[in-house]
Amino acid sequence: MKCESVRGLVWGVVLLAVGPRIAAAQETTDVPAMPEVNVVGLPEFDTGDTAWMLTSSALVLMMTAPGLALFYGGLVRKKNILGVMMQCVFLMGLMSAVWALWGYSLAFGGESPYIGNLDHICLDGVIPYWDADNGGPVIPASGTIPASVFMVFQGMFFIITPALIAGAFAERMKFSTMCVFMILWGTFVYCPIAHWVWGEGGWLLVGRFAALDFAGGTVVHISSGVSALVCALLIGKRVGFGQEPMPPHNLTYTCIGAALLWVGWFGFNAGSALSANASAANAFVATHLAAATGVLGWSAAEWLKNGKPSILGACSGGVAGLVCITPAAGAVTPMAGMILGLAGGVGCYLACTKVKNTFGYDDSLDAFGVHGVGGTIGAVLTGVFATRAITYSIDDQGVASATSGLLEGNFSQLVNQVVGVAASAALAVVGTFIILKILDVTMGLRVTEDEEIRGLDLSQHGEEGYIFL
């Protein structure tokens, strides 16, 4: 008690001695005034739209990993699961960097009908910057959301699209070659097609052959699916293909991956409305119902053919339905979406079984059969079922517009859809062929036969997915 009394007496003396000086210093210290900031460059963004687009961006990223990583990973043999997962995870990093440095600019810069310019290199004019002339910050806008949010949302598409192609050459392509291929493919195939369909002034967005592609039927699925087929043909079949069984090693992973893809697709499609509005709501509902009928269509076809349905078929059918509704989600009713999903499920089943077996190509994980064929079915049927009730909109100047399809008497829209499919497929075929031929000469496309037999997990990454003690 005595010690505490002494300590309190000491602190009291100190405060009496220095307290007044501290108070005086606080009174006389000059506090620098905040500079006047010009807030002209700070638009009031719609918080609901911004929140929805940030959420959608996260959902689409989830589609690559863990979604696609698990879906594809379960389909390969166990000696290659890490190779597939590494491709998905590494592409999340690689393609994000390419998108920020030059990809976004080539896809969305300028007003050329065919390719973007370099206005947004290194995200110039996209991310916030300081305007020295006006003495304040500027936050670029894209509609009701910051331009950086639109950029990152589109960047998630740029990540998953090349990852889809990896399903065609799974278990046999060199990882180093894969990395260079994806950079070149993203730059010279994906970016031009994205600009055609979504870029300002793109020739498939406006003009004579304006096609409807709400969320990426041509940009994502046809481009990746057709490119996947070219890869499968040029790289060649896996060692032992057709002579030895190559069943999926873990359908549990595939089922989980398919479920994650289904959930993530709500961001993929409904997010493409770029706003939390009625169009997003319609896309959300249509997407879900198309996936549902995709499951039913593939499972029914398989049930009739084999006498029993499988979880692999149900999962593949769900993805096929999702692929098919992607271009149409902002143009058709949910009931029409059910028809598209059913067509996608049955059509992709036939492509992955009868067509693939007839021609004997080794599309390892059916990237072409699901994405190439499903995307084509969806893009064409968009020109049939598009309705003014869904596409009706009023622009900032108060001008109303709407696009209809064949069922509402607009045959020309069906023609536009076919032109869009053909143009996207043509660039994908030619671009992929040229890139692969160059890489085959300079780097080589395939691992050695011994490395393929050992598995890509060990030969390419020095790791094993499973260690049994």
CSV table of C-alpha atoms in Angstrom, one decimal:
chain,number,residue,atom,x,y,z
A,1,MET,CA,0.0,0.0,0.0
A,2,LYS,CA,2.9,2.4,0.8
A,3,CYS,CA,4.5,1.7,-2.6
A,4,GLU,CA,1.2,2.6,-4.4
A,5,SER,CA,0.9,5.8,-2.4
A,6,VAL,CA,4.4,6.9,-3.3
A,7,ARG,CA,3.9,6.0,-7.0
A,8,GLY,CA,0.7,8.1,-7.1
A,9,LEU,CA,2.4,11.0,-5.4
A,10,VAL,CA,5.2,11.0,-8.0
A,11,TRP,CA,2.8,10.9,-11.0
A,12,GLY,CA,0.8,13.8,-9.5
A,13,VAL,CA,4.0,16.0,-9.2
A,14,VAL,CA,4.9,15.1,-12.9
A,15,LEU,CA,1.5,16.1,-14.2
A,16,LEU,CA,1.5,19.4,-12.2
A,17,ALA,CA,4.9,20.2,-13.7
A,18,VAL,CA,4.4,19.3,-17.4
A,19,GLY,CA,0.6,19.3,-17.9
A,20,PRO,CA,0.3,23.1,-18.6
A,21,ARG,CA,3.1,22.9,-21.1
A,22,ILE,CA,1.5,20.1,-23.0
A,23,ALA,CA,-1.8,21.9,-23.1
A,24,ALA,CA,-0.1,25.1,-24.4
A,25,ALA,CA,1.7,23.2,-27.1
A,26,GLN,CA,-1.6,21.7,-28.3
A,27,GLU,CA,-3.1,25.1,-28.5
A,28,THR,CA,-0.3,26.7,-30.5
A,29,THR,CA,0.5,23.8,-32.9
A,30,ASP,CA,-0.6,24.6,-36.5
A,31,VAL,CA,-2.6,21.8,-38.0
A,32,PRO,CA,-2.1,21.7,-41.8
A,33,ALA,CA,-5.4,22.2,-43.6
A,34,MET,CA,-6.6,19.5,-46.1
A,35,PRO,CA,-6.2,20.6,-49.6
A,36,GLU,CA,-9.4,21.5,-51.5
A,37,VAL,CA,-10.3,18.5,-53.7
A,38,ASN,CA,-12.3,18.7,-56.9
A,39,VAL,CA,-14.9,16.0,-56.6
A,40,VAL,CA,-16.1,16.3,-60.2
A,41,GLY,CA,-14.3,13.0,-61.0
A,42,LEU,CA,-16.0,11.2,-58.2
A,43,PRO,CA,-19.4,9.9,-59.5
A,44,GLU,CA,-22.0,8.5,-57.2
A,45,PHE,CA,-22.0,4.8,-58.1
A,46,ASP,CA,-25.0,2.6,-57.5
A,47,THR,CA,-24.0,0.6,-54.4
A,48,GLY,CA,-26.4,-2.2,-55.2
A,49,ASP,CA,-25.0,-2.7,-58.7
A,50,THR,CA,-21.5,-2.5,-57.5
A,51,ALA,CA,-22.1,-5.0,-54.7
A,52,TRP,CA,-23.7,-7.4,-57.1
A,53,MET,CA,-20.9,-7.1,-59.7
A,54,LEU,CA,-18.2,-7.7,-57.0
A,55,THR,CA,-20.1,-10.8,-55.9
A,56,SER,CA,-20.5,-12.0,-59.4
A,57,SER,CA,-16.8,-11.5,-60.0
A,58,ALA,CA,-16.0,-13.7,-57.0
A,59,LEU,CA,-18.5,-16.3,-58.2
A,60,VAL,CA,-16.9,-16.5,-61.7
A,61,LEU,CA,-13.4,-16.9,-60.2
A,62,MET,CA,-14.7,-19.7,-58.0
A,63,MET,CA,-15.7,-21.5,-61.2
A,64,THR,CA,-12.1,-22.0,-62.2
A,65,ALA,CA,-10.8,-23.1,-58.8
A,66,PRO,CA,-12.2,-24.9,-57.0
A,67,GLY,CA,-15.0,-25.6,-59.6
A,68,LEU,CA,-13.3,-26.5,-62.8
A,69,ALA,CA,-10.2,-27.8,-61.0
A,70,LEU,CA,-12.3,-30.4,-59.1
A,71,PHE,CA,-14.6,-31.2,-62.1
A,72,TYR,CA,-11.7,-31.8,-64.4
A,73,GLY,CA,-9.5,-33.3,-61.7
A,74,GLY,CA,-11.9,-36.1,-60.9
A,75,LEU,CA,-12.1,-37.0,-64.6
A,76,VAL,CA,-8.4,-37.7,-65.1
A,77,ARG,CA,-6.4,-40.6,-63.8
A,78,LYS,CA,-5.0,-40.2,-60.3
A,79,LYS,CA,-1.4,-39.7,-61.6
A,80,ASN,CA,-2.5,-36.5,-63.3
A,81,ILE,CA,-4.8,-34.8,-60.8
A,82,LEU,CA,-2.3,-32.2,-59.6
A,83,GLY,CA,-1.4,-31.5,-63.2
A,84,VAL,CA,-5.0,-30.5,-63.9
A,85,MET,CA,-5.3,-28.5,-60.7
A,86,MET,CA,-2.0,-26.7,-61.3
A,87,GLN,CA,-3.2,-25.7,-64.8
A,88,CYS,CA,-6.4,-24.1,-63.3
A,89,VAL,CA,-4.6,-22.4,-60.4
A,90,PHE,CA,-1.7,-21.2,-62.5
A,91,LEU,CA,-4.0,-19.8,-65.1
A,92,MET,CA,-5.7,-17.8,-62.4
A,93,GLY,CA,-2.4,-16.0,-61.9
A,94,LEU,CA,-1.1,-15.9,-65.4
A,95,MET,CA,-4.2,-14.8,-67.2
A,96,SER,CA,-5.0,-12.1,-64.6
A,97,ALA,CA,-1.6,-10.5,-65.2
A,98,VAL,CA,-2.1,-10.7,-69.0
A,99,TRP,CA,-5.5,-9.1,-68.7
A,100,ALA,CA,-4.3,-6.2,-66.6
A,101,LEU,CA,-1.2,-5.5,-68.7
A,102,TRP,CA,-2.7,-5.6,-72.2
A,103,GLY,CA,-5.6,-8.1,-72.5
A,104,TYR,CA,-8.4,-5.8,-71.3
A,105,SER,CA,-7.2,-3.0,-73.6
A,106,LEU,CA,-7.3,-5.2,-76.7
A,107,ALA,CA,-10.7,-6.5,-75.8
A,108,PHE,CA,-12.4,-3.3,-74.7
A,109,GLY,CA,-10.3,-0.4,-75.9
A,110,GLY,CA,-11.2,1.9,-78.8
A,111,GLU,CA,-14.1,1.7,-81.3
A,112,SER,CA,-12.7,-0.4,-84.0
A,113,PRO,CA,-15.1,-3.1,-85.3
A,114,TYR,CA,-12.4,-5.8,-85.1
A,115,ILE,CA,-9.8,-5.3,-82.3
A,116,GLY,CA,-9.3,-3.0,-79.4
A,117,ASN,CA,-6.4,-0.5,-79.1
A,118,LEU,CA,-3.8,0.2,-76.5
A,119,ASP,CA,-5.7,3.0,-74.6
A,120,HIS,CA,-6.0,0.9,-71.4
A,121,ILE,CA,-2.5,-0.7,-71.3
A,122,CYS,CA,-1.6,-1.4,-67.7
A,123,LEU,CA,-5.2,-0.4,-66.8
A,124,ASP,CA,-4.7,3.2,-67.9
A,125,GLY,CA,-8.0,5.1,-67.6
A,126,VAL,CA,-9.6,2.2,-65.7
A,127,ILE,CA,-8.3,2.4,-62.2
A,128,PRO,CA,-8.4,5.7,-60.1
A,129,TYR,CA,-5.9,8.4,-60.8
A,130,TRP,CA,-5.1,11.9,-59.7
A,131,ASP,CA,-6.0,14.8,-62.0
A,132,ALA,CA,-3.3,17.4,-61.5
A,133,ASP,CA,-5.2,20.0,-63.5
A,134,ASN,CA,-8.3,19.8,-61.4
A,135,GLY,CA,-6.5,19.0,-58.2
A,136,GLY,CA,-8.5,15.9,-57.4
A,137,PRO,CA,-9.0,12.2,-57.9
A,138,VAL,CA,-10.8,10.7,-60.8
A,139,ILE,CA,-12.6,7.3,-60.6
A,140,PRO,CA,-13.5,6.1,-64.1
A,141,ALA,CA,-17.0,4.7,-64.4
A,142,SER,CA,-18.6,2.0,-66.5
A,143,GLY,CA,-22.3,2.6,-66.3
A,144,THR,CA,-23.4,2.6,-62.7
A,145,ILE,CA,-20.2,0.8,-61.4
A,146,PRO,CA,-16.5,1.7,-61.3
A,147,ALA,CA,-14.7,0.8,-64.4
A,148,SER,CA,-12.3,-1.3,-62.4
A,149,VAL,CA,-15.2,-3.6,-61.3
A,150,PHE,CA,-16.3,-4.1,-64.9
A,151,MET,CA,-12.7,-4.8,-65.8
A,152,VAL,CA,-12.2,-7.4,-63.1
A,153,PHE,CA,-15.5,-9.1,-63.9
A,154,GLN,CA,-14.5,-9.5,-67.5
A,155,GLY,CA,-11.1,-10.7,-66.4
A,156,MET,CA,-12.7,-13.7,-64.7
A,157,PHE,CA,-14.0,-14.8,-68.1
A,158,PHE,CA,-10.5,-14.4,-69.5
A,159,ILE,CA,-9.3,-16.8,-66.8
A,160,ILE,CA,-11.8,-19.6,-67.2
A,161,THR,CA,-12.0,-19.6,-71.0
A,162,PRO,CA,-8.5,-20.9,-71.6
A,163,ALA,CA,-8.8,-23.2,-68.6
A,164,LEU,CA,-11.7,-24.9,-70.4
A,165,ILE,CA,-9.4,-25.8,-73.3
A,166,ALA,CA,-7.1,-27.7,-71.0
A,167,GLY,CA,-9.7,-30.4,-70.8
A,168,ALA,CA,-8.9,-31.5,-74.4
A,169,PHE,CA,-5.2,-32.0,-74.0
A,170,ALA,CA,-5.3,-33.2,-70.3
A,171,GLU,CA,-2.6,-35.7,-69.3
A,172,ARG,CA,-0.2,-35.1,-72.2
A,173,MET,CA,0.8,-31.5,-72.8
A,174,LYS,CA,4.0,-29.9,-71.5
A,175,PHE,CA,3.3,-27.4,-68.8
A,176,SER,CA,5.8,-24.8,-70.2
A,177,THR,CA,4.2,-25.0,-73.6
A,178,MET,CA,0.7,-24.7,-72.1
A,179,CYS,CA,1.7,-21.5,-70.4
A,180,VAL,CA,3.0,-19.9,-73.6
A,181,PHE,CA,0.0,-21.2,-75.6
A,182,MET,CA,-2.5,-19.7,-73.2
A,183,ILE,CA,-0.8,-16.2,-73.4
A,184,LEU,CA,-0.8,-16.2,-77.2
A,185,TRP,CA,-4.3,-17.7,-77.4
A,186,GLY,CA,-5.8,-15.2,-75.0
A,187,THR,CA,-4.1,-12.3,-76.9
A,188,PHE,CA,-4.8,-13.3,-80.5
A,189,VAL,CA,-8.0,-15.3,-80.3
A,190,TYR,CA,-10.0,-14.4,-77.1
A,191,CYS,CA,-9.4,-10.7,-77.2
A,192,PRO,CA,-10.5,-10.1,-80.8
A,193,ILE,CA,-13.6,-12.2,-80.4
A,194,ALA,CA,-14.5,-10.4,-77.1
A,195,HIS,CA,-14.1,-7.1,-78.9
A,196,TRP,CA,-16.3,-8.2,-81.8
A,197,VAL,CA,-19.1,-9.2,-79.5
A,198,TRP,CA,-18.8,-6.9,-76.4
A,199,GLY,CA,-16.4,-4.1,-77.3
A,200,GLU,CA,-17.7,-0.7,-78.3
A,201,GLY,CA,-18.3,-0.7,-82.0
A,202,GLY,CA,-17.6,-4.4,-82.3
A,203,TRP,CA,-19.0,-5.8,-85.6
A,204,LEU,CA,-21.0,-8.6,-83.9
A,205,LEU,CA,-22.4,-6.1,-81.4
A,206,VAL,CA,-23.7,-3.5,-83.8
A,207,GLY,CA,-24.2,-3.3,-87.6
A,208,ARG,CA,-25.5,-5.8,-90.1
A,209,PHE,CA,-24.7,-9.0,-88.2
A,210,ALA,CA,-25.4,-7.9,-84.7
A,211,ALA,CA,-25.6,-11.2,-82.7
A,212,LEU,CA,-26.9,-11.8,-79.2
A,213,ASP,CA,-24.4,-13.2,-76.8
A,214,PHE,CA,-25.4,-12.2,-73.3
A,215,ALA,CA,-22.7,-14.0,-71.3
A,216,GLY,CA,-20.3,-15.6,-73.7
A,217,GLY,CA,-21.7,-18.4,-75.9
A,218,THR,CA,-19.4,-17.3,-78.7
A,219,VAL,CA,-16.8,-15.5,-76.7
A,220,VAL,CA,-16.2,-18.2,-74.1
A,221,HIS,CA,-17.7,-21.6,-75.1
A,222,ILE,CA,-17.5,-21.7,-78.9
A,223,SER,CA,-14.0,-20.2,-78.9
A,224,SER,CA,-12.7,-22.5,-76.2
A,225,GLY,CA,-14.6,-25.6,-77.4
A,226,VAL,CA,-13.5,-25.3,-81.1
A,227,SER,CA,-9.9,-24.5,-80.0
A,228,ALA,CA,-10.0,-27.6,-77.8
A,229,LEU,CA,-10.8,-29.8,-80.7
A,230,VAL,CA,-7.9,-28.4,-82.7
A,231,CYS,CA,-5.6,-29.1,-79.7
A,232,ALA,CA,-6.8,-32.6,-79.4
A,233,LEU,CA,-6.3,-33.3,-83.1
A,234,LEU,CA,-2.8,-31.7,-83.3
A,235,ILE,CA,-1.4,-33.0,-80.1
A,236,GLY,CA,-2.6,-36.5,-80.7
A,237,LYS,CA,-4.1,-39.2,-78.6
A,238,ARG,CA,-2.9,-40.2,-75.1
A,239,VAL,CA,-0.6,-43.2,-74.9
A,240,GLY,CA,-2.8,-46.3,-74.7
A,241,PHE,CA,-6.0,-44.5,-75.8
A,242,GLY,CA,-8.4,-47.0,-77.2
A,243,GLN,CA,-6.3,-50.0,-76.0
A,244,GLU,CA,-6.6,-49.6,-72.2
A,245,PRO,CA,-9.3,-48.3,-69.9
A,246,MET,CA,-8.9,-44.6,-68.8
A,247,PRO,CA,-11.9,-44.1,-66.4
A,248,PRO,CA,-12.3,-41.1,-64.2
A,249,HIS,CA,-10.4,-41.7,-60.9
A,250,ASN,CA,-12.7,-39.8,-58.5
A,251,LEU,CA,-16.2,-38.9,-59.5
A,252,THR,CA,-16.8,-37.5,-56.0
A,253,TYR,CA,-14.5,-34.6,-57.0
A,254,THR,CA,-16.3,-34.2,-60.3
A,255,CYS,CA,-19.7,-34.0,-58.6
A,256,ILE,CA,-18.5,-31.4,-56.2
A,257,GLY,CA,-16.9,-29.4,-59.0
A,258,ALA,CA,-20.0,-29.5,-61.1
A,259,ALA,CA,-22.1,-28.2,-58.1
A,260,LEU,CA,-19.6,-25.3,-57.7
A,261,LEU,CA,-19.8,-24.6,-61.4
A,262,TRP,CA,-23.6,-24.5,-61.2
A,263,VAL,CA,-23.5,-22.0,-58.3
A,264,GLY,CA,-20.8,-19.9,-59.9
A,265,TRP,CA,-22.7,-19.7,-63.2
A,266,PHE,CA,-25.2,-17.4,-61.5
A,267,GLY,CA,-22.4,-14.8,-61.4
A,268,PHE,CA,-21.4,-15.8,-64.9
A,269,ASN,CA,-24.8,-15.2,-66.5
A,270,ALA,CA,-26.8,-13.0,-64.1
A,271,GLY,CA,-23.7,-10.9,-63.5
A,272,SER,CA,-23.5,-10.2,-67.3
A,273,ALA,CA,-26.5,-7.8,-66.8
A,274,LEU,CA,-23.9,-5.5,-65.2
A,275,SER,CA,-26.5,-4.4,-62.8
A,276,ALA,CA,-28.8,-5.7,-60.1
A,277,ASN,CA,-31.9,-5.4,-62.2
A,278,ALA,CA,-34.7,-7.4,-63.9
A,279,SER,CA,-32.4,-8.6,-66.6
A,280,ALA,CA,-30.2,-10.2,-64.0
A,281,ALA,CA,-33.2,-11.8,-62.3
A,282,ASN,CA,-34.3,-13.3,-65.6
A,283,ALA,CA,-30.8,-14.6,-66.4
A,284,PHE,CA,-30.6,-16.1,-62.9
A,285,VAL,CA,-33.8,-18.0,-63.2
A,286,ALA,CA,-33.3,-19.1,-66.8
A,287,THR,CA,-29.8,-20.3,-65.9
A,288,HIS,CA,-31.0,-22.5,-63.1
A,289,LEU,CA,-33.8,-24.0,-65.1
A,290,ALA,CA,-31.6,-24.7,-68.1
A,291,ALA,CA,-29.1,-26.5,-65.8
A,292,ALA,CA,-31.9,-28.5,-64.4
A,293,THR,CA,-33.3,-29.7,-67.7
A,294,GLY,CA,-29.7,-30.3,-68.9
A,295,VAL,CA,-29.3,-32.8,-66.1
A,296,LEU,CA,-32.6,-34.5,-67.1
A,297,GLY,CA,-31.8,-34.5,-70.8
A,298,TRP,CA,-28.4,-36.1,-70.5
A,299,SER,CA,-29.5,-38.6,-67.8
A,300,ALA,CA,-32.6,-39.6,-69.8
A,301,ALA,CA,-30.5,-40.2,-73.0
A,302,GLU,CA,-28.0,-42.2,-71.0
A,303,TRP,CA,-30.7,-44.2,-69.2
A,304,LEU,CA,-32.3,-45.2,-72.5
A,305,LYS,CA,-28.9,-46.1,-74.0
A,306,ASN,CA,-27.2,-47.9,-71.1
A,307,GLY,CA,-30.2,-49.0,-68.9
A,308,LYS,CA,-29.0,-46.8,-66.0
A,309,PRO,CA,-28.1,-43.1,-65.4
A,310,SER,CA,-24.8,-42.1,-63.9
A,311,ILE,CA,-23.5,-39.3,-61.7
A,312,LEU,CA,-21.0,-38.4,-64.4
A,313,GLY,CA,-23.8,-38.1,-66.9
A,314,ALA,CA,-25.9,-36.0,-64.6
A,315,CYS,CA,-23.0,-33.6,-63.8
A,316,SER,CA,-22.1,-33.4,-67.5
A,317,GLY,CA,-25.7,-32.7,-68.4
A,318,GLY,CA,-25.9,-29.9,-65.9
A,319,VAL,CA,-22.8,-28.2,-67.3
A,320,ALA,CA,-24.1,-28.7,-70.8
A,321,GLY,CA,-27.4,-27.0,-69.9
A,322,LEU,CA,-25.4,-24.1,-68.4
A,323,VAL,CA,-23.3,-23.7,-71.5
A,324,CYS,CA,-26.3,-23.7,-73.7
A,325,ILE,CA,-28.2,-21.0,-71.8
A,326,THR,CA,-25.2,-18.7,-71.5
A,327,PRO,CA,-25.6,-16.7,-74.8
A,328,ALA,CA,-29.4,-16.6,-74.3
A,329,ALA,CA,-29.8,-15.8,-70.6
A,330,GLY,CA,-30.6,-12.1,-71.3
A,331,ALA,CA,-32.8,-12.8,-74.4
A,332,VAL,CA,-35.2,-15.7,-73.6
A,333,THR,CA,-37.7,-16.5,-70.9
A,334,PRO,CA,-37.0,-19.1,-68.3
A,335,MET,CA,-39.4,-21.5,-69.9
A,336,ALA,CA,-37.5,-21.2,-73.2
A,337,GLY,CA,-34.4,-21.7,-71.1
A,338,MET,CA,-35.7,-25.1,-70.1
A,339,ILE,CA,-35.9,-26.0,-73.8
A,340,LEU,CA,-32.4,-24.8,-74.4
A,341,GLY,CA,-31.1,-26.8,-71.4
A,342,LEU,CA,-32.8,-30.0,-72.6
A,343,ALA,CA,-31.4,-29.5,-76.1
A,344,GLY,CA,-28.0,-28.9,-74.7
A,345,GLY,CA,-28.1,-32.0,-72.5
A,346,VAL,CA,-29.2,-34.3,-75.2
A,347,GLY,CA,-27.0,-32.7,-77.9
A,348,CYS,CA,-23.9,-32.7,-75.9
A,349,TYR,CA,-24.5,-36.3,-74.8
A,350,LEU,CA,-24.6,-37.4,-78.5
A,351,ALA,CA,-21.5,-35.3,-79.3
A,352,CYS,CA,-19.5,-36.9,-76.4
A,353,THR,CA,-20.5,-40.4,-77.2
A,354,LYS,CA,-21.6,-41.1,-80.8
A,355,VAL,CA,-19.8,-38.3,-82.6
A,356,LYS,CA,-16.6,-38.7,-80.6
A,357,ASN,CA,-16.6,-42.5,-81.0
A,358,THR,CA,-17.3,-42.3,-84.7
A,359,PHE,CA,-14.3,-40.0,-85.4
A,360,GLY,CA,-12.0,-41.4,-82.7
A,361,TYR,CA,-10.4,-38.2,-81.6
A,362,ASP,CA,-9.1,-38.0,-78.0
A,363,ASP,CA,-10.9,-35.0,-76.4
A,364,SER,CA,-9.8,-36.1,-73.0
A,365,LEU,CA,-12.5,-34.4,-70.9
A,366,ASP,CA,-15.0,-33.5,-73.6
A,367,ALA,CA,-14.2,-29.8,-73.8
A,368,PHE,CA,-15.4,-29.7,-77.4
A,369,GLY,CA,-18.3,-32.0,-76.9
A,370,VAL,CA,-19.7,-29.9,-74.0
A,371,HIS,CA,-18.5,-26.4,-74.7
A,372,GLY,CA,-18.1,-26.3,-78.4
A,373,VAL,CA,-21.3,-28.1,-79.2
A,374,GLY,CA,-23.3,-26.7,-76.3
A,375,GLY,CA,-22.2,-23.2,-77.1
A,376,THR,CA,-23.2,-23.6,-80.7
A,377,ILE,CA,-26.6,-25.0,-79.9
A,378,GLY,CA,-27.3,-22.2,-77.4
A,379,ALA,CA,-26.1,-19.4,-79.8
A,380,VAL,CA,-28.3,-20.7,-82.6
A,381,LEU,CA,-31.3,-21.3,-80.5
A,382,THR,CA,-31.0,-17.8,-79.1
A,383,GLY,CA,-31.9,-16.6,-82.6
A,384,VAL,CA,-35.0,-18.7,-82.4
A,385,PHE,CA,-36.3,-18.0,-78.9
A,386,ALA,CA,-35.2,-14.4,-78.3
A,387,THR,CA,-38.2,-12.3,-77.2
A,388,ARG,CA,-38.9,-8.6,-77.0
A,389,ALA,CA,-40.3,-9.0,-73.6
A,390,ILE,CA,-36.8,-9.8,-72.3
A,391,THR,CA,-34.6,-7.8,-74.6
A,392,TYR,CA,-36.6,-4.6,-74.3
A,393,SER,CA,-34.5,-1.7,-73.0
A,394,ILE,CA,-34.3,2.1,-72.9
A,395,ASP,CA,-31.0,3.8,-73.2
A,396,ASP,CA,-29.7,7.0,-71.5
A,397,GLN,CA,-31.3,9.1,-74.2
A,398,GLY,CA,-34.7,7.6,-73.7
A,399,VAL,CA,-34.6,5.6,-76.9
A,400,ALA,CA,-36.3,2.2,-76.7
A,401,SER,CA,-35.0,-0.9,-78.4
A,402,ALA,CA,-35.8,-4.7,-78.5
A,403,THR,CA,-34.6,-7.7,-80.4
A,404,SER,CA,-36.7,-10.7,-81.3
A,405,GLY,CA,-36.0,-14.1,-82.7
A,406,LEU,CA,-37.5,-16.5,-85.3
A,407,LEU,CA,-40.6,-17.3,-83.2
A,408,GLU,CA,-41.5,-13.6,-83.2
A,409,GLY,CA,-41.0,-13.3,-87.0
A,410,ASN,CA,-37.4,-12.1,-87.0
A,411,PHE,CA,-35.5,-14.6,-89.3
A,412,SER,CA,-32.6,-12.2,-89.7
A,413,GLN,CA,-31.6,-12.6,-86.0
A,414,LEU,CA,-31.2,-16.4,-86.6
A,415,VAL,CA,-28.9,-15.5,-89.5
A,416,ASN,CA,-26.9,-13.2,-87.3
A,417,GLN,CA,-26.4,-15.9,-84.7
A,418,VAL,CA,-25.1,-18.3,-87.3
A,419,VAL,CA,-22.7,-15.7,-88.6
A,420,GLY,CA,-21.5,-15.1,-85.1
A,421,VAL,CA,-20.9,-18.8,-84.5
A,422,ALA,CA,-19.1,-19.2,-87.8
A,423,ALA,CA,-16.9,-16.1,-87.3
A,424,SER,CA,-15.9,-17.1,-83.8
A,425,ALA,CA,-15.2,-20.7,-84.8
A,426,ALA,CA,-13.2,-19.7,-87.8
A,427,LEU,CA,-10.8,-17.4,-85.8
A,428,ALA,CA,-10.5,-20.0,-83.1
A,429,VAL,CA,-9.6,-22.7,-85.6
A,430,VAL,CA,-7.1,-20.7,-87.6
A,431,GLY,CA,-5.5,-18.9,-84.5
A,432,THR,CA,-5.2,-22.1,-82.5
A,433,PHE,CA,-3.7,-24.0,-85.4
A,434,ILE,CA,-1.0,-21.4,-86.1
A,435,ILE,CA,-0.1,-21.0,-82.5
A,436,LEU,CA,0.2,-24.7,-81.9
A,437,LYS,CA,2.3,-25.2,-85.0
A,438,ILE,CA,4.7,-22.5,-84.0
A,439,LEU,CA,5.0,-23.9,-80.5
A,440,ASP,CA,5.5,-27.5,-81.8
A,441,VAL,CA,8.5,-26.3,-83.7
A,442,THR,CA,10.0,-24.1,-81.0
A,443,MET,CA,9.1,-25.8,-77.7
A,444,GLY,CA,7.4,-29.1,-78.5
A,445,LEU,CA,3.8,-29.8,-77.5
A,446,ARG,CA,3.9,-33.1,-75.7
A,447,VAL,CA,5.7,-34.6,-72.8
A,448,THR,CA,7.8,-37.7,-73.6
A,449,GLU,CA,6.1,-41.1,-73.6
A,450,ASP,CA,7.9,-42.0,-70.4
A,451,GLU,CA,6.8,-38.8,-68.7
A,452,GLU,CA,3.2,-39.4,-69.8
A,453,ILE,CA,3.2,-42.9,-68.4
A,454,ARG,CA,4.6,-41.7,-65.1
A,455,GLY,CA,2.0,-39.0,-65.0
A,456,LEU,CA,2.2,-35.2,-65.2
A,457,ASP,CA,2.1,-34.8,-61.4
A,458,LEU,CA,5.6,-36.3,-61.1
A,459,SER,CA,7.1,-35.4,-64.5
A,460,GLN,CA,5.9,-31.8,-64.6
A,461,HIS,CA,5.6,-30.8,-61.0
A,462,GLY,CA,7.5,-33.3,-58.9
A,463,GLU,CA,4.5,-34.0,-56.6
A,464,GLU,CA,2.0,-36.7,-56.0
A,465,GLY,CA,-1.7,-36.1,-55.4
A,466,TYR,CA,-2.0,-39.3,-53.3
A,467,ILE,CA,0.5,-40.9,-51.1
A,468,PHE,CA,-0.5,-44.3,-49.8
A,469,LEU,CA,1.3,-45.6,-46.7
